[in-house]
Tab-separated table of C-alpha atoms in Angstrom:
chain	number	residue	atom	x	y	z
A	1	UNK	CA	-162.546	95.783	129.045
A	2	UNK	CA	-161.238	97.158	132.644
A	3	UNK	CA	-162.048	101.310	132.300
A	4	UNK	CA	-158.854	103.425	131.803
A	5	UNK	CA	-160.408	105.971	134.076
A	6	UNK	CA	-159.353	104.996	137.588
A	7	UNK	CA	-161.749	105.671	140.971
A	8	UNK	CA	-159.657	109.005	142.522
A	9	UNK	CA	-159.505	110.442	138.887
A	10	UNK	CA	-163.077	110.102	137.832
A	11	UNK	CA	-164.350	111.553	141.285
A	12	UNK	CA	-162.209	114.477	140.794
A	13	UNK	CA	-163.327	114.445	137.245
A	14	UNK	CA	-166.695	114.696	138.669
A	15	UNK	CA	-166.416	117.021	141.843
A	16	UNK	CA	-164.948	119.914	138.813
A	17	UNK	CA	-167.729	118.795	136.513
A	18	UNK	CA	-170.401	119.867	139.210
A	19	UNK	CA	-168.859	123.850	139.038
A	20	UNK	CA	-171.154	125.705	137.183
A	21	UNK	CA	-169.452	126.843	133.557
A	22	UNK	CA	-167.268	123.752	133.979
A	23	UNK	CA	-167.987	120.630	131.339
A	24	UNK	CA	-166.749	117.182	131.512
A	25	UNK	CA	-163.828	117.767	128.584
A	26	UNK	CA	-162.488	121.244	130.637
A	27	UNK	CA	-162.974	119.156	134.309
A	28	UNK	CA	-160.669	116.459	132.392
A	29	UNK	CA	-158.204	119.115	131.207
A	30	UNK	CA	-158.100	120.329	134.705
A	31	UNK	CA	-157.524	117.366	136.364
A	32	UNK	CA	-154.602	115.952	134.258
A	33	UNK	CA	-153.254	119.506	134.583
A	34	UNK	CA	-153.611	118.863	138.259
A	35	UNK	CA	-152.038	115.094	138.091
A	36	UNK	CA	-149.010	116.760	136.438
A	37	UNK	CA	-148.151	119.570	138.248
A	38	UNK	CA	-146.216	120.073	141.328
A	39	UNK	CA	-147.638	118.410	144.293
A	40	UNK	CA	-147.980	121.995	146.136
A	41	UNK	CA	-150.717	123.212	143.568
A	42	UNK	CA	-153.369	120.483	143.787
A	43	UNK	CA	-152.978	120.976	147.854
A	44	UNK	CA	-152.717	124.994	148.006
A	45	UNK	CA	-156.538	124.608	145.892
A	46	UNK	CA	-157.695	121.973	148.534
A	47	UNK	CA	-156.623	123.811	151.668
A	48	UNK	CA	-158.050	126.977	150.232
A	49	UNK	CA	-161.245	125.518	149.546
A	50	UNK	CA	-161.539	124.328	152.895
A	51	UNK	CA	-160.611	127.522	154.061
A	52	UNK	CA	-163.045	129.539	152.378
A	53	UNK	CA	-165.867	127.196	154.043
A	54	UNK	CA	-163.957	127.381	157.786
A	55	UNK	CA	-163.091	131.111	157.783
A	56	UNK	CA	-165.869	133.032	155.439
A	57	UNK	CA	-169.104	133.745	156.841
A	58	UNK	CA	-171.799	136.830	155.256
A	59	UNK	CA	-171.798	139.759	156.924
A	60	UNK	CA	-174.382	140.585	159.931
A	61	UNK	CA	-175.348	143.645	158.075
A	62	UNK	CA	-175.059	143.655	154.531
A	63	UNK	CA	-174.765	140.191	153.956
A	64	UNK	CA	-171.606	140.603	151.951
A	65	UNK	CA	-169.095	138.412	152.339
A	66	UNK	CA	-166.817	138.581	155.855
A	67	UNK	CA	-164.346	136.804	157.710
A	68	UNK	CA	-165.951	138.740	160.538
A	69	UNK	CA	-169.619	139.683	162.092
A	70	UNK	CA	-169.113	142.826	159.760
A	71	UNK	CA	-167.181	143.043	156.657
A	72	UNK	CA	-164.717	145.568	155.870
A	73	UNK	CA	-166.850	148.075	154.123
A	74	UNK	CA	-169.475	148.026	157.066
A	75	UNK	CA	-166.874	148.162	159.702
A	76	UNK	CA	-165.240	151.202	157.939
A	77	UNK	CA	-166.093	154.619	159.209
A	78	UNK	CA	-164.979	156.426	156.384
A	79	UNK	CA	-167.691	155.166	154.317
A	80	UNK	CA	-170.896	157.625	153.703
A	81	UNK	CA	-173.550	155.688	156.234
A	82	UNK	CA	-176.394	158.021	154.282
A	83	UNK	CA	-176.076	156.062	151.204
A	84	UNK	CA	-176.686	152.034	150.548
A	85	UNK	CA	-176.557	150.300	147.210
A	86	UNK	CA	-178.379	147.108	146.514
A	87	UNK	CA	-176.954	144.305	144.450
A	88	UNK	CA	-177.766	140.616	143.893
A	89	UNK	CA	-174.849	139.178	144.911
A	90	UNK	CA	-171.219	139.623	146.593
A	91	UNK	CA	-169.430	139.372	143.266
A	92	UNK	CA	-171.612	142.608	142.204
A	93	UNK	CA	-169.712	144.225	145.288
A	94	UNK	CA	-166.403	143.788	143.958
A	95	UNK	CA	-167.144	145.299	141.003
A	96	UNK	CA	-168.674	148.532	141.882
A	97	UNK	CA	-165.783	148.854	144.186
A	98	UNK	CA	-163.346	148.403	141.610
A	99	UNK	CA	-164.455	151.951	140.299
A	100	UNK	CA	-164.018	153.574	143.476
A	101	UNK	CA	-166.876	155.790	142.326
A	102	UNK	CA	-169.253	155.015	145.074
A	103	UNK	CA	-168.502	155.695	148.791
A	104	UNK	CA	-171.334	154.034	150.604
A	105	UNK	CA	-172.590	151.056	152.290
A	106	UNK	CA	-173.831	147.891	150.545
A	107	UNK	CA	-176.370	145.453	150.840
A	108	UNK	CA	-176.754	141.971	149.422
A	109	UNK	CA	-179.832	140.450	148.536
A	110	UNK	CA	-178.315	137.099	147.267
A	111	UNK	CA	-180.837	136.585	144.259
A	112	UNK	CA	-183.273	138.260	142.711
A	113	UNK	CA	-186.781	137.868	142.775
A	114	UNK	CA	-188.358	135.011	139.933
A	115	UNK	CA	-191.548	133.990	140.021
A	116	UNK	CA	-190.486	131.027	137.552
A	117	UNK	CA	-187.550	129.693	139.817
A	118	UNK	CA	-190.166	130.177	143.153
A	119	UNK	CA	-187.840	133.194	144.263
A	120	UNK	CA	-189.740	135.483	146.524
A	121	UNK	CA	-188.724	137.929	148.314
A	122	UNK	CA	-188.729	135.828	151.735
A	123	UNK	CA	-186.011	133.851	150.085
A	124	UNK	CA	-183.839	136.660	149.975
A	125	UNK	CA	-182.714	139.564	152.017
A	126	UNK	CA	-185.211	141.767	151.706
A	127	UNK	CA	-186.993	142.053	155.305
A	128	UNK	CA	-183.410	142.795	156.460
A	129	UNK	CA	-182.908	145.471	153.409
A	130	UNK	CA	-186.286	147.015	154.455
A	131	UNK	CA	-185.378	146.613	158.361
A	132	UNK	CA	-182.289	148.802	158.162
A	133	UNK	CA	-184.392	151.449	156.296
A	134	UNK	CA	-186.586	151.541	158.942
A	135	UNK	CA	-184.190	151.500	161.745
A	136	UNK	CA	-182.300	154.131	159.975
A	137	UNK	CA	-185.640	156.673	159.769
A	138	UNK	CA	-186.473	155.199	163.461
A	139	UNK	CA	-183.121	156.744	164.442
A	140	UNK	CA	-184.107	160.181	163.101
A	141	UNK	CA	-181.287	159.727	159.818
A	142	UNK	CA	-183.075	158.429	157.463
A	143	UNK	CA	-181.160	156.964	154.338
A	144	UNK	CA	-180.318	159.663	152.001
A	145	UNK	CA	-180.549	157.614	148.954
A	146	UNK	CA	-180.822	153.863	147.736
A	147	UNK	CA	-179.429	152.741	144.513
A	148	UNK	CA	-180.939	149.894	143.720
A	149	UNK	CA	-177.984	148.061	141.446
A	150	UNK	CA	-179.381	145.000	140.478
A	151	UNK	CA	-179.076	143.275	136.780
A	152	UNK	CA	-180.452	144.602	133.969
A	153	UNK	CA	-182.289	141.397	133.542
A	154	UNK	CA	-186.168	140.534	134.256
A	155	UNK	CA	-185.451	139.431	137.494
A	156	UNK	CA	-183.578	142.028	138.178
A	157	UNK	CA	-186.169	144.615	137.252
A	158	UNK	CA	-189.268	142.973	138.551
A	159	UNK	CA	-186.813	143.143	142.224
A	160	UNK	CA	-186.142	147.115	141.865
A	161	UNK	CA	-189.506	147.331	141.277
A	162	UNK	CA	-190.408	145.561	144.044
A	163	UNK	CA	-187.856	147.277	146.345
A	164	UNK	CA	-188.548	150.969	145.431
A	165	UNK	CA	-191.994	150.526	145.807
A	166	UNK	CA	-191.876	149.161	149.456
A	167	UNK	CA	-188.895	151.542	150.369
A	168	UNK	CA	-189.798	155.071	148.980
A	169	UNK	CA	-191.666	155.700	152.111
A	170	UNK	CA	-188.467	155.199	154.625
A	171	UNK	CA	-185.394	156.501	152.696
A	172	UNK	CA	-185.389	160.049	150.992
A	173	UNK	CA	-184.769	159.039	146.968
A	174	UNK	CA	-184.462	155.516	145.637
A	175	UNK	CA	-182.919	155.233	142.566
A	176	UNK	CA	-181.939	153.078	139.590
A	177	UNK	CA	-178.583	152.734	138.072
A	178	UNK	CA	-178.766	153.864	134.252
A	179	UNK	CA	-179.046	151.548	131.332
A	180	UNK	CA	-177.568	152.623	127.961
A	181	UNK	CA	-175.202	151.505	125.970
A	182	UNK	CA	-172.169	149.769	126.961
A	183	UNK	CA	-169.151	152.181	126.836
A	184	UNK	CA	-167.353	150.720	123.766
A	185	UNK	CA	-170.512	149.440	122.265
A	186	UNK	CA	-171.675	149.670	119.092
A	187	UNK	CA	-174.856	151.426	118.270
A	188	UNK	CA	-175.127	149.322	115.180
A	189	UNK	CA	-174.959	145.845	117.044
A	190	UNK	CA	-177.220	147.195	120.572
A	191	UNK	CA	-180.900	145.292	120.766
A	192	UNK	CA	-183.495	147.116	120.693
A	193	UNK	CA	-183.966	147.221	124.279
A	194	UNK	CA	-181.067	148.255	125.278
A	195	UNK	CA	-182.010	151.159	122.347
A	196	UNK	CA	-185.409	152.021	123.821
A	197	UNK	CA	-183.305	152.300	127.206
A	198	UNK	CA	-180.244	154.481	126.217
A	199	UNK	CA	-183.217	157.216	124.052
A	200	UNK	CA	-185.307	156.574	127.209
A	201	UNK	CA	-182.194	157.669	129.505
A	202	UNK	CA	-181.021	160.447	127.620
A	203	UNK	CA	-179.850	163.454	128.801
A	204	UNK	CA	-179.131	167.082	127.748
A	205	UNK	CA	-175.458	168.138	126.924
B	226	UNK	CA	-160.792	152.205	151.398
B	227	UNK	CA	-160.366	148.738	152.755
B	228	UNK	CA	-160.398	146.165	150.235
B	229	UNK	CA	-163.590	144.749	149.921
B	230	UNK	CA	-162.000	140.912	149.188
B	231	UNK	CA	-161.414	138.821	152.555
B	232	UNK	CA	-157.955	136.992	152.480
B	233	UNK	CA	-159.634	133.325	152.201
B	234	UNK	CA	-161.517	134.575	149.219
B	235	UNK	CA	-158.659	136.417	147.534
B	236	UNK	CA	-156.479	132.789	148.288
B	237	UNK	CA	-159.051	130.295	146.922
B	238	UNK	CA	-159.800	133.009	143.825
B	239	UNK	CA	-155.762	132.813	143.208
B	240	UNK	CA	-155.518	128.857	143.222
B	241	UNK	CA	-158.224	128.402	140.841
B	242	UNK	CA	-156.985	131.163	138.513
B	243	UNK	CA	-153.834	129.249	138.068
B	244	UNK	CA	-155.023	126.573	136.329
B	245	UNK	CA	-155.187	126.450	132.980
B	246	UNK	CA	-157.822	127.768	130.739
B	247	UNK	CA	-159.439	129.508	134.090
B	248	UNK	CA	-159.428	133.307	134.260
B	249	UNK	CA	-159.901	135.517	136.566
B	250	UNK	CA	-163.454	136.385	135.739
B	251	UNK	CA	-164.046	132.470	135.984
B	252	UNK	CA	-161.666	132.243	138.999
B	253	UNK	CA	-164.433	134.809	140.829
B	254	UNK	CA	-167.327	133.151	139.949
B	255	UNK	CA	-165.829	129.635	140.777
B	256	UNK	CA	-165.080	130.871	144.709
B	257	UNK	CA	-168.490	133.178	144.664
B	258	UNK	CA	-170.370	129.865	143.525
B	259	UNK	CA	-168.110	127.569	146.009
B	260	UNK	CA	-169.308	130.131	148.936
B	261	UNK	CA	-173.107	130.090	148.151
B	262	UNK	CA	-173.439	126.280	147.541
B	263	UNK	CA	-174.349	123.391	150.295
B	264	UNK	CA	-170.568	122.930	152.446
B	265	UNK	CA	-170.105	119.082	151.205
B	266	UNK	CA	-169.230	120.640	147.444
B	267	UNK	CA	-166.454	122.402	148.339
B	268	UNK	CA	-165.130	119.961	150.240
B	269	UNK	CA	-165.773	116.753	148.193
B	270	UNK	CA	-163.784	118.980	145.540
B	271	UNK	CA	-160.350	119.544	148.206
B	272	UNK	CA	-160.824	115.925	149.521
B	273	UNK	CA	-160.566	114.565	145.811
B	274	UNK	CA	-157.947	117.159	145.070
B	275	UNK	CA	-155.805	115.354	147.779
B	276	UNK	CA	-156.910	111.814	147.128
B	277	UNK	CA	-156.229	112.376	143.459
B	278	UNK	CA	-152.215	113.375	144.754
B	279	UNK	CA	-151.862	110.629	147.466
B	280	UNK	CA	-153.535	107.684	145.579
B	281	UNK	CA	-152.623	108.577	141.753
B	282	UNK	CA	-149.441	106.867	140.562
B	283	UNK	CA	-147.972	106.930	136.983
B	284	UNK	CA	-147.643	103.315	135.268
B	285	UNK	CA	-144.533	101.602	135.527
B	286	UNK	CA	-144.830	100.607	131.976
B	287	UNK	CA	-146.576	102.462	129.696
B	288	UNK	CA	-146.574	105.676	132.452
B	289	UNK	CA	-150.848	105.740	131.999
B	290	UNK	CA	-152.272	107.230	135.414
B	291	UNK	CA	-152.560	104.259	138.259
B	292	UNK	CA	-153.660	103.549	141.743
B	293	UNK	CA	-151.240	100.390	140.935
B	294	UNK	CA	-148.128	100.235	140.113
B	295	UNK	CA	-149.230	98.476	136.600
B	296	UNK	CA	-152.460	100.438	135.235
B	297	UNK	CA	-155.698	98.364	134.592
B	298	UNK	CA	-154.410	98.463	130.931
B	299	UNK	CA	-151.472	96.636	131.161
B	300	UNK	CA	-153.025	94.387	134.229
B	301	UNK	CA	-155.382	92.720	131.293
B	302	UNK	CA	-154.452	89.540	130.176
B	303	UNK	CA	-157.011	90.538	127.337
B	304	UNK	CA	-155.546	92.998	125.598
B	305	UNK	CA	-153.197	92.468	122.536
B	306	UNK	CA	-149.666	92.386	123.741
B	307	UNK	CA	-148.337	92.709	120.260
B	308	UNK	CA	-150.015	96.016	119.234
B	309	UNK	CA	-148.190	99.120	121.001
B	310	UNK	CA	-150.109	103.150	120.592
B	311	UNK	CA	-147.926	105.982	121.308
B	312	UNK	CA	-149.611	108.775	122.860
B	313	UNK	CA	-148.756	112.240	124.187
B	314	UNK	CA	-150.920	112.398	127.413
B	315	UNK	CA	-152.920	110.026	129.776
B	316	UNK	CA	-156.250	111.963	128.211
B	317	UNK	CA	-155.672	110.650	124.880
B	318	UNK	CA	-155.974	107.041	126.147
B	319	UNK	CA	-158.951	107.887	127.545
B	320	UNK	CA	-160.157	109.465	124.047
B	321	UNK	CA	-158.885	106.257	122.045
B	322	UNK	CA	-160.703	103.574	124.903
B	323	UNK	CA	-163.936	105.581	124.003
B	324	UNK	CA	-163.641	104.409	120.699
B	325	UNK	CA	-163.100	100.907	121.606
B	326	UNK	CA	-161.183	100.639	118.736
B	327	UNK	CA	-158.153	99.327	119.481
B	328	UNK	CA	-157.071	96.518	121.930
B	329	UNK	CA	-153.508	96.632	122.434
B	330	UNK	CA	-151.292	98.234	125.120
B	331	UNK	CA	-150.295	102.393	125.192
B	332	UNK	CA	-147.440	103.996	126.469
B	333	UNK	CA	-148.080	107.673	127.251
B	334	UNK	CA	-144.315	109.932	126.380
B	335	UNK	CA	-146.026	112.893	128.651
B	336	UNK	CA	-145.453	115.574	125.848
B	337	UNK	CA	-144.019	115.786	122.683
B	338	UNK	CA	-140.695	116.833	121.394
B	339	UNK	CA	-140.433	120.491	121.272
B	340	UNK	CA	-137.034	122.466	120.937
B	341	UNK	CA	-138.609	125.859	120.980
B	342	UNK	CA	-139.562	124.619	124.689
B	343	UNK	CA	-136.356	123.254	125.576
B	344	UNK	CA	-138.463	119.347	125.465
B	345	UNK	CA	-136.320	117.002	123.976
B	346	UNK	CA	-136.654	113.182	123.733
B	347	UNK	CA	-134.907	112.415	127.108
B	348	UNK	CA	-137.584	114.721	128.894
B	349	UNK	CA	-140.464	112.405	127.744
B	350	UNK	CA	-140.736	108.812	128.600
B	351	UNK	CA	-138.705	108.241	124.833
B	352	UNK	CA	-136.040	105.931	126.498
B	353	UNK	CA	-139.112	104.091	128.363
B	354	UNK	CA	-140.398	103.442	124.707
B	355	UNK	CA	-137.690	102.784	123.053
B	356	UNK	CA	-136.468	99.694	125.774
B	357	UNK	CA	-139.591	98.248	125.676
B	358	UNK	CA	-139.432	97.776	122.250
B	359	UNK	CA	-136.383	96.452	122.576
B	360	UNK	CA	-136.832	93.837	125.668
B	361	UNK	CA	-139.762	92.526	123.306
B	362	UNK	CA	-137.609	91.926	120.448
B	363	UNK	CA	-134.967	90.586	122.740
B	364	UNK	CA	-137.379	88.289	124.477
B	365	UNK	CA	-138.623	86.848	121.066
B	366	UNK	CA	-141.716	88.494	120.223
B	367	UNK	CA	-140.761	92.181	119.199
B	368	UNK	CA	-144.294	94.332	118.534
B	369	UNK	CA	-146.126	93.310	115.349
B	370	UNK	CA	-146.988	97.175	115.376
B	371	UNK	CA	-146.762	100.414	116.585
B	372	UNK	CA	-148.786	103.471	115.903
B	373	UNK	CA	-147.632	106.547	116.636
B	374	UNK	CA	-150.816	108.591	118.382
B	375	UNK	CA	-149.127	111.920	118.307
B	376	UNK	CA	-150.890	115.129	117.985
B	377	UNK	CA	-151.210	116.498	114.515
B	378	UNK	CA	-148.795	119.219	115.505
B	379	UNK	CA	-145.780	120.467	114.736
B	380	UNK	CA	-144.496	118.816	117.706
B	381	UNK	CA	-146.277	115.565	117.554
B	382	UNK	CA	-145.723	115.486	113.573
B	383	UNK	CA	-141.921	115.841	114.573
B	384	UNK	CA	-142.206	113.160	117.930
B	385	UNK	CA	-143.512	110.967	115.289
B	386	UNK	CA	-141.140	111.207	112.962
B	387	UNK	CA	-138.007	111.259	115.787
B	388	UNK	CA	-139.791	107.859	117.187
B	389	UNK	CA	-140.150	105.758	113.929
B	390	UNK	CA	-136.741	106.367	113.192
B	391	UNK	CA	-135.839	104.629	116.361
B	392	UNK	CA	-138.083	102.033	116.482
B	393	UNK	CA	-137.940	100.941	113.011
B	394	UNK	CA	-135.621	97.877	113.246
B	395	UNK	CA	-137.063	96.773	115.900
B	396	UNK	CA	-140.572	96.551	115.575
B	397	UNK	CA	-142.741	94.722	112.889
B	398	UNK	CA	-144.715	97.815	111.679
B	399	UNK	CA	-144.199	101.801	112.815
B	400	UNK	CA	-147.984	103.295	111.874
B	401	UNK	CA	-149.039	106.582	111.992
B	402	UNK	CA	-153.157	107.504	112.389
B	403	UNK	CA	-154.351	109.181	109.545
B	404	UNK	CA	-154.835	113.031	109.124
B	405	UNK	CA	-157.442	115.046	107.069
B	406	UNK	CA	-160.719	116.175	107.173
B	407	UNK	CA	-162.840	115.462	110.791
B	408	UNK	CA	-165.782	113.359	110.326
B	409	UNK	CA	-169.011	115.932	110.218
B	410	UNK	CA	-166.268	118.626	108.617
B	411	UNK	CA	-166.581	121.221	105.879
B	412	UNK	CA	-164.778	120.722	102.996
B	413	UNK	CA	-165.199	124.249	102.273
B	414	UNK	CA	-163.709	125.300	105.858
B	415	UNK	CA	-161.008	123.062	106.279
B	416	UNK	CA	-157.203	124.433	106.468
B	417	UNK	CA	-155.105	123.921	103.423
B	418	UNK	CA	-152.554	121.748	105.513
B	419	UNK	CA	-155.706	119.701	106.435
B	420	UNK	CA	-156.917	119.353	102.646
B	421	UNK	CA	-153.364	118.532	101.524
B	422	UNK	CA	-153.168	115.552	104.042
B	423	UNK	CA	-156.731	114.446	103.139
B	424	UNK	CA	-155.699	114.263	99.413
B	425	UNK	CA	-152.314	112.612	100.258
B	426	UNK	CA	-154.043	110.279	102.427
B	427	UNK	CA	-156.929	109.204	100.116
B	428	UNK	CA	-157.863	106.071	99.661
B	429	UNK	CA	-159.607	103.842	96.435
B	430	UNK	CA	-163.216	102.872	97.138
């Protein structure tokens, strides 16, 4: 029996199957889709995925992600240089930005520390995180504060852990971002240590 | 505050986000993944996005995706010319080859009927259908059967019923596949509609 499935479609089948959250029967759905629509759409995908390979490039300093040697928050001077906030990864960026409630400068490890997946810190950027803290006491202005915003995860943890310990002598308060309950949430359906964290975290009214 | 989302990004985020089932969140993730992996991924993924339009071709009989103008289907000599399967989409061959089932030839409509959406017959590859039947008959040999692959929809159940109207003089048999409850089901779940057609359908043992 010759296969129904012919060469271009199965590779494209396969190239979607490889995205991470995408299974065969969805990379199917999406090529058909694909197949069907107007010619423009498959190509506007293509030339923007080549794009985003030619054109985007991390940034020098916080390793966010650029189309220049500095991204946009770094190369903006209205932003509070006394204040950086760690996160794991560029996506983590967008969404602390989206609530316009912090004015400072970023930094992005790319990972977090996991002794199980052989993440140190050498594989991610931490002698750059701790290199601007230095250079910024060097300087005489010393970091004011560092939030340290990674997950609320193990890994996530076990790296603010790491991170305050090796920065509290540089940069004048490191802190943690609070873990509670979501806003929303139900006390009824939290886990217990998400409980032990929102008592733990409590504060007076 | 400058936006924190370079244009490439924000472009490649966009394109994914408009296909279907992929939203925004997913869209983000896609790109953020796309950025961090080895260079070849994203580009195997645009080069097959472009092969997939410049190479695939639809069928010129039974309008199955090609890279010929016939499709590998109709190009064997050993499949049953006298058994015809009416399907809605080029994925649903796929699904019925898996099952190795049945041997004949397909012929794909590319939708169903669907007045609520403005489909009607001559939008689909009806007329297609409906002359090959008839050059068969014409030529001597009309189909020994049909079967009508529809979705159990609304708008397949009504595609179905619209198409063996048309083709019943001049086919042998006009089939429909059965309906009721999914192998590995729950009686105890299934939708009344479901248990009706199950009881309809039954069979003697």
């Amino acid at each position: 029996m010759a296969s129904p499935l012919i060469e271009p479609v199965a590779r494209l089948i396969e190239a979607f199957a490889r995205l991470p959250g995408i299974g065969p029967k969805t990379a199917q759905r999406l090529t058909y889709h694909l197949l069907r629509a107007p010619d423009a759409e498959a190509r506007v995908l293509a030339a923007a995925l080549v794009d985003v390979r030619d054109k985007v490039v991390f940034c020098d300093r916080c390793f966010n992600i650029s189309d220049q040697p500095l991204c946009p928050i770094c190369r903006d001077p209205g932003r509070d240089q006394t204040r950086l906030c760690v996160v794991e990864e560029p996506l983590d960026v967008l969404a602390l930005e989206r609530t316009s409630e912090f004015k400072g400068l970023y930094h992005v490890l790319h990972g977090a520390i996991s002794p199980i997946d052989g993440i140190g810190p050498d594989r991610l950027k931490v002698r750059e995180l701790l290199g601007r803290a230095d250079e910024a006491k060097r300087g005489g202005e010393p970091f004011v504060e560092v939030i340290l915003a990674t997950n609320p995860t193990l890994e996530g943890e076990a790296t603010a852990m790491y991170l305050a310990e090796r920065l509290e002598d540089t940069v004048g308060l490191v802190s943690r971002i609070a873990r509670g309950l979501p806003v929303g949430g139900d006390l009824e359906y939290a886990d217990e240590v998400t409980l032990i964290r929102a008592l733990q975290g409590r504060r007076a009214v």
